[in-house]
Short mmCIF file of C-alpha atoms and ligand atoms in Angstrom, two decimals:
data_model
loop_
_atom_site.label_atom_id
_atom_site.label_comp_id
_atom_site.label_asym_id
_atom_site.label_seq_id
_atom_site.Cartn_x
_atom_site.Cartn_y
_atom_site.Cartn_z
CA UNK A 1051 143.83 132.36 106.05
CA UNK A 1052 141.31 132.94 102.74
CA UNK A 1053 139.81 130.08 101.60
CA UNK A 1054 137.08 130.19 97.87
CA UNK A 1055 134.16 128.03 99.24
CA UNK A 1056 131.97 127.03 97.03
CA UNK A 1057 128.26 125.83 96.64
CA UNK A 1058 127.81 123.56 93.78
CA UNK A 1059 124.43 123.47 91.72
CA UNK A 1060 123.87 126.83 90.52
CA UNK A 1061 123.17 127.78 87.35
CA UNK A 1062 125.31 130.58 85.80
CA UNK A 1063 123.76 133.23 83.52
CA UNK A 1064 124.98 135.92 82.08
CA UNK A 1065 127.93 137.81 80.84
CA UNK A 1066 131.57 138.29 82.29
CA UNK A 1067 134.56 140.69 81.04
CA UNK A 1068 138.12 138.79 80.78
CA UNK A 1069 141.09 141.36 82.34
CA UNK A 1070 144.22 142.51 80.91
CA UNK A 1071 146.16 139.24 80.13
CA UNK A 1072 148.91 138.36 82.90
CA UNK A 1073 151.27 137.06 80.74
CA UNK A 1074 151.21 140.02 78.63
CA UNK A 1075 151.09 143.15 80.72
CA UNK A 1076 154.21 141.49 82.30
CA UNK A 1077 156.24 141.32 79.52
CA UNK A 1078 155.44 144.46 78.31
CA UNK A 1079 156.20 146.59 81.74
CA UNK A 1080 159.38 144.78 82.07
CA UNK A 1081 159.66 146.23 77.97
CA UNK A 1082 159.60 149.56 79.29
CA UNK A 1083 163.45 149.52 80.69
CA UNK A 1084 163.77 149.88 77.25
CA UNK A 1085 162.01 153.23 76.44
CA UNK A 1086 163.66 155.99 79.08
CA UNK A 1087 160.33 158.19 79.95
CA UNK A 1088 156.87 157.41 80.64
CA UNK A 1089 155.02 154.11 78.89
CA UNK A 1090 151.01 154.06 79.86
CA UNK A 1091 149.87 150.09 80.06
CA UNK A 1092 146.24 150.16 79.81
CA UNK A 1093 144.06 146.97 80.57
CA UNK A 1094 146.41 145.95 83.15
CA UNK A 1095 145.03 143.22 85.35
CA UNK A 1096 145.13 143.99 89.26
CA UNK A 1097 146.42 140.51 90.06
CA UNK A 1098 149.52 139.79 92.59
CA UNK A 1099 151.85 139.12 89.72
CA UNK A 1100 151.45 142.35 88.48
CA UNK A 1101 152.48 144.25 91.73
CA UNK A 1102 155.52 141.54 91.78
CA UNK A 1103 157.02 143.18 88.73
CA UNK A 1104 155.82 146.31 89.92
CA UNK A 1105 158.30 145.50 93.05
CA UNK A 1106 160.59 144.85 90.50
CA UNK A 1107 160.83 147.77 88.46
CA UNK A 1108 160.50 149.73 91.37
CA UNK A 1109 163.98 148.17 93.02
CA UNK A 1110 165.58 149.10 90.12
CA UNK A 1111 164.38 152.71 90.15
CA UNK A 1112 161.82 153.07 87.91
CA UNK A 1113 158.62 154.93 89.25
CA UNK A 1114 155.37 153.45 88.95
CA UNK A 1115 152.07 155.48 88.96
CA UNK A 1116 148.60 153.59 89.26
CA UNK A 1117 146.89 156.15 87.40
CA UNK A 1118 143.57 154.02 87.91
CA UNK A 1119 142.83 150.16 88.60
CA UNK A 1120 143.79 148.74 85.38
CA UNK A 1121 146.37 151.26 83.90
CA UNK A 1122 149.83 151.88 85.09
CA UNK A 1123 152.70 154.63 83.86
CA UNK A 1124 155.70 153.85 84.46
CA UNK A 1125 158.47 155.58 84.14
CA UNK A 1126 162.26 153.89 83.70
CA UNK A 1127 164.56 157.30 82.91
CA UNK A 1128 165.99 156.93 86.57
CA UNK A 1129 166.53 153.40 86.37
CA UNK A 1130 170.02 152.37 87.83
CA UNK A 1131 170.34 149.56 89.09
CA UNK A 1132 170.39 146.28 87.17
CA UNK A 1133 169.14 143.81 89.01
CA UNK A 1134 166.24 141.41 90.10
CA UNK A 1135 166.46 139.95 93.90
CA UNK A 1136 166.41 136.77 94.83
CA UNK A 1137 163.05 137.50 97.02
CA UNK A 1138 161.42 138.92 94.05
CA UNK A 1139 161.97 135.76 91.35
CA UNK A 1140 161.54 133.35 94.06
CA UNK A 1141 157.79 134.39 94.17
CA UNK A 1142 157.60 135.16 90.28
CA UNK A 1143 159.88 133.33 87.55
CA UNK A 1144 158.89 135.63 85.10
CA UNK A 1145 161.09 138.29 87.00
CA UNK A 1146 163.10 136.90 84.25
CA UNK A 1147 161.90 138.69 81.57
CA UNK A 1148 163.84 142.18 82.61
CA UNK A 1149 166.76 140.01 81.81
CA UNK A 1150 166.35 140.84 77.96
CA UNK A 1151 165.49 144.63 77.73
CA UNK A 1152 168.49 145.55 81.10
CA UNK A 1153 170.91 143.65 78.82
CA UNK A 1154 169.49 146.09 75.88
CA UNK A 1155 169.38 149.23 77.22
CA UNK A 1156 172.24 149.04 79.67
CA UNK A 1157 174.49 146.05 78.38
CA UNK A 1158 174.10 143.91 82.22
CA UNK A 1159 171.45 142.66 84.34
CA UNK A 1160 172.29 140.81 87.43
CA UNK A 1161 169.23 137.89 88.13
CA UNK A 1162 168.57 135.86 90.75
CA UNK A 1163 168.41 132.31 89.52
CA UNK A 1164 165.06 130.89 89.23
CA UNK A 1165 165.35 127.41 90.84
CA UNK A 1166 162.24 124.72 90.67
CA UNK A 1167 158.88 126.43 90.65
CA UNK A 1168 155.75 123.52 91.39
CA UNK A 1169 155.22 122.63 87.78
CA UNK A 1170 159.04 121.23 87.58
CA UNK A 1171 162.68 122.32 87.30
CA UNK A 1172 161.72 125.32 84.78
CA UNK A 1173 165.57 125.78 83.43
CA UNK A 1174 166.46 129.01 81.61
CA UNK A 1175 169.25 127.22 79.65
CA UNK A 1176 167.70 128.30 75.99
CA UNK A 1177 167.41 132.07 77.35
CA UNK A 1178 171.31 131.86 78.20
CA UNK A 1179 172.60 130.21 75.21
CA UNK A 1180 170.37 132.52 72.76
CA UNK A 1181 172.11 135.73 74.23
CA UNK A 1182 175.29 134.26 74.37
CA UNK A 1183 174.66 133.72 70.28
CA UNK A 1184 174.31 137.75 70.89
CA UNK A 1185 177.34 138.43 72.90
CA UNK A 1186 176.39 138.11 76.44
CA UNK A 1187 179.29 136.79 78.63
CA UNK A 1188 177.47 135.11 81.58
CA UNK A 1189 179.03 134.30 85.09
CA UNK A 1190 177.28 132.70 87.98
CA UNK A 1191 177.95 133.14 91.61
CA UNK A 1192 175.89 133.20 95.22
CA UNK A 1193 172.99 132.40 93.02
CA UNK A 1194 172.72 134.87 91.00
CA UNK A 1195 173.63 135.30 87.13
CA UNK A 1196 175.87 138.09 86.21
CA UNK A 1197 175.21 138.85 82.40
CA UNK A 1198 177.50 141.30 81.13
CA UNK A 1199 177.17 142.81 77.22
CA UNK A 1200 179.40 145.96 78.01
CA UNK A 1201 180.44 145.38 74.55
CA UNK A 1202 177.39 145.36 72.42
CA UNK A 1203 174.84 142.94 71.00
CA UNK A 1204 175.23 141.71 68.02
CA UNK A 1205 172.61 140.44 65.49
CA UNK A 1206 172.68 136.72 64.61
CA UNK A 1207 170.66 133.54 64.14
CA UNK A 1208 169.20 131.90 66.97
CA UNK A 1209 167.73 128.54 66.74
CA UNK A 1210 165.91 127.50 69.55
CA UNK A 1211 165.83 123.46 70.67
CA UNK A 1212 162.12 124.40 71.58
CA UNK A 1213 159.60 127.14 71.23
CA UNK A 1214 160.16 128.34 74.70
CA UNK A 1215 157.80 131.89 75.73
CA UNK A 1216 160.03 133.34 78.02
CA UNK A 1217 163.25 132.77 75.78
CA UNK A 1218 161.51 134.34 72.71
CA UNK A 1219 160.87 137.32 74.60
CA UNK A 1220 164.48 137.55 75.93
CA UNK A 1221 165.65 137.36 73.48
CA UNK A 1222 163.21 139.49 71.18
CA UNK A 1223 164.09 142.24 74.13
CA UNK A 1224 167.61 142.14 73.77
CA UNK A 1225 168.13 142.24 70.11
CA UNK A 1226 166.06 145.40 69.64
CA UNK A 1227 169.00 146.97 70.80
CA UNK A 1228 171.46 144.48 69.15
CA UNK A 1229 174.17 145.88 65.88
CA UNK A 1230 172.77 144.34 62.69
CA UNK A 1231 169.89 141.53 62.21
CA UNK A 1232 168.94 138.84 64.73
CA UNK A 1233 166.47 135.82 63.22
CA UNK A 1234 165.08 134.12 65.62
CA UNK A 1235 164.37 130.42 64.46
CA UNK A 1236 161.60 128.08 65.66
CA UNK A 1237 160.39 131.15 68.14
CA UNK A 1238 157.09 130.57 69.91
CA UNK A 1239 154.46 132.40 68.87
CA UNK A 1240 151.95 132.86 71.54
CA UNK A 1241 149.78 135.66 70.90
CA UNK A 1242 151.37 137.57 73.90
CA UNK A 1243 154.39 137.86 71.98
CA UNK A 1244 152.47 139.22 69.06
CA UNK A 1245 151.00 141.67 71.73
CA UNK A 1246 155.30 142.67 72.41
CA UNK A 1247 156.47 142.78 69.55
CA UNK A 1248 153.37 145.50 68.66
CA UNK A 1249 154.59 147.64 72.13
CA UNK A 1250 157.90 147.45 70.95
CA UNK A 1251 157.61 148.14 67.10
CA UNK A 1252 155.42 151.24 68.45
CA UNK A 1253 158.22 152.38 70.32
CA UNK A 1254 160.49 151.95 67.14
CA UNK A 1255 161.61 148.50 66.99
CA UNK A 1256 161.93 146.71 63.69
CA UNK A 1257 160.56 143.37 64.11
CA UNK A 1258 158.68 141.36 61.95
CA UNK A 1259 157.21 138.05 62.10
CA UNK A 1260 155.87 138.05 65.47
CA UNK A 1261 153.90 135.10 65.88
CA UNK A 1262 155.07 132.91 63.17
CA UNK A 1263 158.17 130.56 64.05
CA UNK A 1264 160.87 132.88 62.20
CA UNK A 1265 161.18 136.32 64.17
CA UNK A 1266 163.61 139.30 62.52
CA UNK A 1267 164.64 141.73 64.21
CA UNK A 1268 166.43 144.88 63.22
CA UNK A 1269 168.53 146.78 65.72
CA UNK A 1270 167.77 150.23 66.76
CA UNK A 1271 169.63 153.10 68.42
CA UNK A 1272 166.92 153.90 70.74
CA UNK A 1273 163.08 153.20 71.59
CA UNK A 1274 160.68 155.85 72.58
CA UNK A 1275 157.87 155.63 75.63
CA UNK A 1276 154.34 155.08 74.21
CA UNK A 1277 150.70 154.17 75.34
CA UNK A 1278 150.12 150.35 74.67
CA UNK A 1279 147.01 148.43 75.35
CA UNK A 1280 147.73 144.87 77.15
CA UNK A 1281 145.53 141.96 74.97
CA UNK A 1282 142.96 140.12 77.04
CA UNK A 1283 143.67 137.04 79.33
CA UNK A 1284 142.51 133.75 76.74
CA UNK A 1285 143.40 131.38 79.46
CA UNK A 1286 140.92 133.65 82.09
CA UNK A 1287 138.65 133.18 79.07
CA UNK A 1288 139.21 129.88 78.49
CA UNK A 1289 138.65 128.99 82.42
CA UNK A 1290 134.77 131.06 81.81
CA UNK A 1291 133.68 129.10 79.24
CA UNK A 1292 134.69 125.56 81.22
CA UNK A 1293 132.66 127.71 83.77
CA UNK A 1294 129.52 127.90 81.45
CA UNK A 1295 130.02 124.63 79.74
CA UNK A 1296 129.12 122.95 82.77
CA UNK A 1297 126.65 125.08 84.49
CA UNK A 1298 124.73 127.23 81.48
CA UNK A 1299 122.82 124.07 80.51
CA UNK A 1300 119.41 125.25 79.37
CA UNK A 1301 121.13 128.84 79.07
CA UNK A 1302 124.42 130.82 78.20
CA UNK A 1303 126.72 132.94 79.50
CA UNK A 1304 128.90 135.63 77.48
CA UNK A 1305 132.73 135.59 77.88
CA UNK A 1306 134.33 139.11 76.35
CA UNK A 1307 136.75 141.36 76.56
CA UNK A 1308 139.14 138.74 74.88
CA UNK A 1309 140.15 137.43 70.95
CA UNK A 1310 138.19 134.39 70.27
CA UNK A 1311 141.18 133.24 67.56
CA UNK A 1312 143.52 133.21 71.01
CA UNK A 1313 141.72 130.27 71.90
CA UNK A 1314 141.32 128.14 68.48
CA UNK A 1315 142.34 124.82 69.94
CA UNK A 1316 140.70 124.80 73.23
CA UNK A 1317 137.33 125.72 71.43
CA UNK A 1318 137.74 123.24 68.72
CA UNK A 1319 138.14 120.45 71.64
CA UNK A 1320 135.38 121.89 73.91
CA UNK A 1321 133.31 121.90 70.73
CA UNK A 1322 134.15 118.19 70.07
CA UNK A 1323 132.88 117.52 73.63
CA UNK A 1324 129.78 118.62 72.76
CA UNK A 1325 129.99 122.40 74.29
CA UNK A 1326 128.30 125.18 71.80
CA UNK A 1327 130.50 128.00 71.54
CA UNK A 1328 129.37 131.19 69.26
CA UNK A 1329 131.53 133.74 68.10
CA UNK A 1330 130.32 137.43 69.27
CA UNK A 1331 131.56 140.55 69.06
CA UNK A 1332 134.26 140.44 71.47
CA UNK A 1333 134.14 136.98 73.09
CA UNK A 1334 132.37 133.60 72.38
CA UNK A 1335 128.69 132.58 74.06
CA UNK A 1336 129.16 129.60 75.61
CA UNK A 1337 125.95 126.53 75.94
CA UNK A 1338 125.29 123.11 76.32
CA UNK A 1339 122.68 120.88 75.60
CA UNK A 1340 124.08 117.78 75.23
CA UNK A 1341 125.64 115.08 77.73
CA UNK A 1342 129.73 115.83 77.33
CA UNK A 1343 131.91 113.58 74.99
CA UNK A 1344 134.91 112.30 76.01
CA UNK A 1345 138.13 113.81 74.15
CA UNK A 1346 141.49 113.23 73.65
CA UNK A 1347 144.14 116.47 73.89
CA UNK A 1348 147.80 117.21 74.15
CA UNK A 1349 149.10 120.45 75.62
CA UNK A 1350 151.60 122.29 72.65
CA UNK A 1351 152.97 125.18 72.25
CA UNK A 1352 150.63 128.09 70.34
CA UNK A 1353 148.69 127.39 68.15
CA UNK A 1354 147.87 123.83 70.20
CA UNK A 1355 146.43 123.75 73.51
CA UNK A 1356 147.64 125.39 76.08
CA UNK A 1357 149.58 123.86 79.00
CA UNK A 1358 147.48 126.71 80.79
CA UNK A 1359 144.72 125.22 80.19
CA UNK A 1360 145.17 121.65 80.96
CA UNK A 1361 143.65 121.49 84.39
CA UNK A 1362 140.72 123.52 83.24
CA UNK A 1363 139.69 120.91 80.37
CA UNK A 1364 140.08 117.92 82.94
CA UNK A 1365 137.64 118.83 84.89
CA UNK A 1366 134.86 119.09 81.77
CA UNK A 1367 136.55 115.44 80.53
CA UNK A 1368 135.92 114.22 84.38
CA UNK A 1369 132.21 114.47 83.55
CA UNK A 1370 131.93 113.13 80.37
CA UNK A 1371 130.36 110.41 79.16
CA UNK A 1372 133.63 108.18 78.30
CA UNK A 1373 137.28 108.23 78.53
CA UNK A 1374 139.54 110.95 78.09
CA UNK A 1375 143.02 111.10 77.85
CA UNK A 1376 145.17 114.11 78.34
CA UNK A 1377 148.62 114.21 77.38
CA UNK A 1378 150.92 117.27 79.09
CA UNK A 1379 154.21 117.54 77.00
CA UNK A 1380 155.36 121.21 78.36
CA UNK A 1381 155.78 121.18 82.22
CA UNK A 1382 156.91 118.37 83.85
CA UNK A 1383 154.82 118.46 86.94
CA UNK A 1384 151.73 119.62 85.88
CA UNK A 1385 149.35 116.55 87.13
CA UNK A 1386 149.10 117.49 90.86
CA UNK A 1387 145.63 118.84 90.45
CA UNK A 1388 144.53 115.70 89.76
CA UNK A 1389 144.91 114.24 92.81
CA UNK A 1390 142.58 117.36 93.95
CA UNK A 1391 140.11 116.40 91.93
CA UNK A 1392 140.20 112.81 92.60
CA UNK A 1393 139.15 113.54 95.94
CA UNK A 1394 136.08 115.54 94.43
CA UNK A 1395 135.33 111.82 93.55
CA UNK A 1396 136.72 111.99 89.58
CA UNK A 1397 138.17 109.14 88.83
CA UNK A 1398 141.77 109.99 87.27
CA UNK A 1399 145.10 107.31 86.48
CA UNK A 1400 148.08 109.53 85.65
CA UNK A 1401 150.59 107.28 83.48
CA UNK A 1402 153.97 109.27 83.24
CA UNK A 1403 152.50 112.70 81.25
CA UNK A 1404 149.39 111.30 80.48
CA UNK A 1405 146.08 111.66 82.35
CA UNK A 1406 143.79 108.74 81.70
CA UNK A 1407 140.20 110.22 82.98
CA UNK A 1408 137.09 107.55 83.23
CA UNK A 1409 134.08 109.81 83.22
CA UNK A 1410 132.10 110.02 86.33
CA UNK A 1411 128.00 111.38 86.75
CA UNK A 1412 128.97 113.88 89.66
CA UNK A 1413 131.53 115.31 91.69
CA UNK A 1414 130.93 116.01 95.36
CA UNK A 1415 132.43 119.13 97.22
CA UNK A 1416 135.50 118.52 99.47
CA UNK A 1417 138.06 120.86 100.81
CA UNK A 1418 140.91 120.65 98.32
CA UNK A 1419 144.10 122.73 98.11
CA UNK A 1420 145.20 125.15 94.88
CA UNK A 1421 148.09 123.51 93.90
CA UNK A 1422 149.25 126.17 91.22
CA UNK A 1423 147.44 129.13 89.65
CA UNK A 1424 145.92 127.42 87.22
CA UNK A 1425 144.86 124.26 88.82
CA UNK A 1426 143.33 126.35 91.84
CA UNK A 1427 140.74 128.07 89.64
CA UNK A 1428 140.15 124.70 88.00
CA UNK A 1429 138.89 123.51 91.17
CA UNK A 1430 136.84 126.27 92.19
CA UNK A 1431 135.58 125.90 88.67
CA UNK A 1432 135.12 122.08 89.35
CA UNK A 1433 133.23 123.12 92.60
CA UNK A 1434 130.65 125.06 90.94
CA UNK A 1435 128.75 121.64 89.87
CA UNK A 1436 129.65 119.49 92.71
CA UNK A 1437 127.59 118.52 95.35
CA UNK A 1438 127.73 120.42 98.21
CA UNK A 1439 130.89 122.81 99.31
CA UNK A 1440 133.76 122.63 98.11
CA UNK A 1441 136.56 124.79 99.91
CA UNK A 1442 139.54 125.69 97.75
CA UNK A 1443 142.98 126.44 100.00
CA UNK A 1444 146.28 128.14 99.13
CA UNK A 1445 144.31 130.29 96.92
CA UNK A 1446 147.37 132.89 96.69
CA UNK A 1447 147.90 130.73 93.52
CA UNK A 1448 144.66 131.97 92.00
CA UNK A 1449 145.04 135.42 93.27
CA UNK A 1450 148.43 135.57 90.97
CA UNK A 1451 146.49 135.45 87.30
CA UNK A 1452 143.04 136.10 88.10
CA UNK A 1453 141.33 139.50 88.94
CA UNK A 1454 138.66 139.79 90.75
CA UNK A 1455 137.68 135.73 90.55
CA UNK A 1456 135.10 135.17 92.78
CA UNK A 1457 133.13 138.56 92.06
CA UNK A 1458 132.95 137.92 88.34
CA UNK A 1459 131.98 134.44 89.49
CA UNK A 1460 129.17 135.50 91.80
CA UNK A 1461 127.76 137.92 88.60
CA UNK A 1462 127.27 135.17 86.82
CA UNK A 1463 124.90 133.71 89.69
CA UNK A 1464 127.38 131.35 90.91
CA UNK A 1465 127.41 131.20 95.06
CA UNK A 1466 131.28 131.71 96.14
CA UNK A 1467 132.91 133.64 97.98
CA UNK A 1468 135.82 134.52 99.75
CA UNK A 1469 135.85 133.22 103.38
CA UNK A 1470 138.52 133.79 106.30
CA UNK A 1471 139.34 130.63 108.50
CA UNK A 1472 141.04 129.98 111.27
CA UNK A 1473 144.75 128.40 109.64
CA UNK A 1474 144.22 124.51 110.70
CA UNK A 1475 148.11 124.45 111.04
CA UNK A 1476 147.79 127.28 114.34
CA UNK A 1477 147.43 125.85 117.36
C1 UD1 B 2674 155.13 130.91 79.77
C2 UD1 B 2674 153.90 131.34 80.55
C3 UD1 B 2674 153.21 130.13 81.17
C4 UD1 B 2674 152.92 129.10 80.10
C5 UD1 B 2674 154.17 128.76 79.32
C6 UD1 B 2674 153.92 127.81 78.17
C7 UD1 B 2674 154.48 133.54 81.36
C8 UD1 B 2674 154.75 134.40 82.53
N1 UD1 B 2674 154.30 132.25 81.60
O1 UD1 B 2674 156.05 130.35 80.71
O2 UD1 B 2674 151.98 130.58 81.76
O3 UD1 B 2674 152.42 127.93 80.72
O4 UD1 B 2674 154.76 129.97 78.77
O5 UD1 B 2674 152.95 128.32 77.33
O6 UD1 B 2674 154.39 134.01 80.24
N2 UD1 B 2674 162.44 125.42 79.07
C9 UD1 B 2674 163.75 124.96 79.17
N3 UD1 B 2674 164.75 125.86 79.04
C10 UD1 B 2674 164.52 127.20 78.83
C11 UD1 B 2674 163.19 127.66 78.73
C12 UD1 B 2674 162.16 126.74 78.86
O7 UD1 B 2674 164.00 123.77 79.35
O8 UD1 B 2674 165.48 127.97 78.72
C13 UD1 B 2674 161.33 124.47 79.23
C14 UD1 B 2674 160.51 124.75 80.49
O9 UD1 B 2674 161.09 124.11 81.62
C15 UD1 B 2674 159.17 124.18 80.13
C16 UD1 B 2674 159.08 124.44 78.61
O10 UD1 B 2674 160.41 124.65 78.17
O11 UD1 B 2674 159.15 122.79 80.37
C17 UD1 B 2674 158.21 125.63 78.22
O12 UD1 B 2674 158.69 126.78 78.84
P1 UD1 B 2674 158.42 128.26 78.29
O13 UD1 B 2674 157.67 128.21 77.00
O14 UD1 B 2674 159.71 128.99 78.32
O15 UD1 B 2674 157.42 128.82 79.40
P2 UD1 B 2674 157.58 130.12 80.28
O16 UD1 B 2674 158.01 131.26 79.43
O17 UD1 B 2674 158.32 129.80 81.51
#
């Protein structure tokens, strides 16, 4: 099996270029069932996830060409078949997100239910009830949904209970396609729906207010194929400058490729905490001088922090110079990296959805295990300033969302790499 190790103590230097954001480009190729012909995706990242809805799209008949590493044409005229296997959404919820533009274009998608994922039950129950609002007849059975809108969508007003992502982009995909107006109320307005909503107006949507909490969307007869550009990753960003926050002291690294306004909240708190974090053309440079500050921060939807970035931030708060307490209010089951990094010797009390972190002077290398994608490049990230080697496990999480890790990693003058072991678990 792969492990990351890691040798703590070296400084990092220099500049790094985010990818193609994950939860972007996978939105937007599972927008293309919507436009029969050929959509180019540029700034794709080559991550697992990707080649997941690649699978997809693939099952359903749509043909994929890698035209090179980080752009993709795909083409959905020959789609014909509607639906997304149980194999396929068991390793990626956001399989889920066809759900909107099959119901669109073809009026039924057939999904395999998502079940619990590791950062809780994940339900879809807002996604459901918002196309219902549009006409969607739903039926379960064997596990899968049947959603059937043989009939036609029909524009309405949606009010969702909370901004969900995925359910603002179902639902956005649908009612492109939908008779009349649909308004979507209290919508979520991460800047990767900003980034579909553009794709989709190119192709001839009429939406407006994309990224505000009111969404309106016209219906269309039909959407065209186009060449879209995917927005870059803000939570691979965001994971860099935790990167150089802890290990560019004396120095600075560069973090582009990426819109520093993305990220508003987590650099307001990293600034708070005493990291220096410049605006450039194209990223943010990234410095400390000063001993971190302990801060206090609660995961929200866009604009707030991001529950993406949670595990990230602990780790800087694990060194500071104080108490920190982090408060997770989107995923249920989001703390298990902190038992991780406990045994990296931070000293962590996690009270229901709060994480009550005592600052400590050092962390020491261990062999941990990635509990999710985020939380495994946290503690590679953690690794870089702990003492000794730290060896990160079960780093198919990381190799979901992040391109390339360890390489950009190493450019920055950090020493990881990528290391096959013998699987302890083999006899
Ligand atoms: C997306 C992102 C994920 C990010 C999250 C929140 C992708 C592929 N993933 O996930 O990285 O952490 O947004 O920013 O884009 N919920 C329900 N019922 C629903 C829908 C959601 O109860 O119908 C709950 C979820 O269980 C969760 C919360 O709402 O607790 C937020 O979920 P949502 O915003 O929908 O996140 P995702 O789209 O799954």
């Amino acid at each position: 099996m792969d492990i990351i190790r890691v040798e703590g103590g070296h400084r990092l230097s220099g500049g790094v270029r985010v990818s193609g954001a994950k939860n972007s480009a996978l939105k937007l190729m599972a927008a293309t069932l919507l436009a029969p012909g050929r959509t180019t995706l540029e700034n794709v990242p080559n991550i697992s996830d990707v080649h997941v809805m690649g699978k997809v799209l693939k099952r359903m008949g749509a043909t994929i060409e890698v035209v090179d590493e980080h752009r993709l044409a795909i083409d959905t005229s020959a789609v014909d078949s509607w639906e997304a296997p149980y194999e396929l959404v068991a390793k990626m919820r956001a399989s889920t997100a066809v759900m909107g533009p099959l119901l669109g274009r073809f009026g039924r998608a057939k999904i395999a239910m998502p079940g619990g994922c590791n950062l809780g039950a994940r339900k879809i129950d807002m996604h459901i009830l918002g196309l219902e609002a549009l006409g969607v007849k739903f039926d379960t059975d064997h596990g899968y949904i049947h959603a059937d809108a043989s009939e036609g969508l029909t524009g309405t007003t949606v009010t969702l209970e909370f901004a969900s992502v995925g359910a603002t982009e179902n639902l956005i995909m649908a009612a492109v396609r939908a008779k009349g107006t649909t308004v979507i109320d209290n919508a979520a307005r991460e800047p990767e729906i900003v980034d579909l909503a553009c794709m989709l107006n190119e192709m001839g949507a009429k939406i407006v207010g994309a990224g505000s909490p009111v969404v309106q969307i016209e219906g269309v007869e039909e959407l065209h194929p186009v060449t879209h550009r995917v927005i870059g990753d803000r939570i691979e960003a965001g994971t860099f400058i935790v990167a150089g926050a802890l290990m560019a002291e004396d120095g600075d690294i560069e973090v582009t490729g990426f819109n520093a306004a993305h990220l508003g909240m987590v650099i307001k708190k990293f600034e708070l905490m005493g990291v220096q974090i410049d605006r450039i053309e194209g990223g943010v440079r990234v410095h400390r001088a000063d001993v971190l500050q302990p801060v206090d921060i609660q995961t929200l939807p866009f604009p707030g922090f991001p529950t993406d970035m949670q595990a990230q931030a602990m780790v800087l708060s694990a060194l500071a110079d104080g108490s920190s307490v982090i408060t997770e209010n989107i995923f249920e089951n989001r703390f298990m990296f902190a038992s991780e990094l406990v045994r990296m010797g931070a000293s962590i009390r996690i009270e229901s959805h709060h994480a009550i972190i005592h600052g400590v002077q050092g962390l020491s290398g261990a062999q941990v295990v990635s509990p999710d994608l985020r939380g495994g490049a946290a503690l590679v990230v953690a690794g870089l300033i702990a003492d000794g080697y730290t060896e990160v496990s079960a780093i198919h999480h990381i190799d979901r969302g992040y391109e390339h890790f360890v390489e950009k990693l190493v450019s920055l003058g950090a020493h990881v790499a990528r290391v096959n072991v013998p699987d302890p678990s083999d006899d």
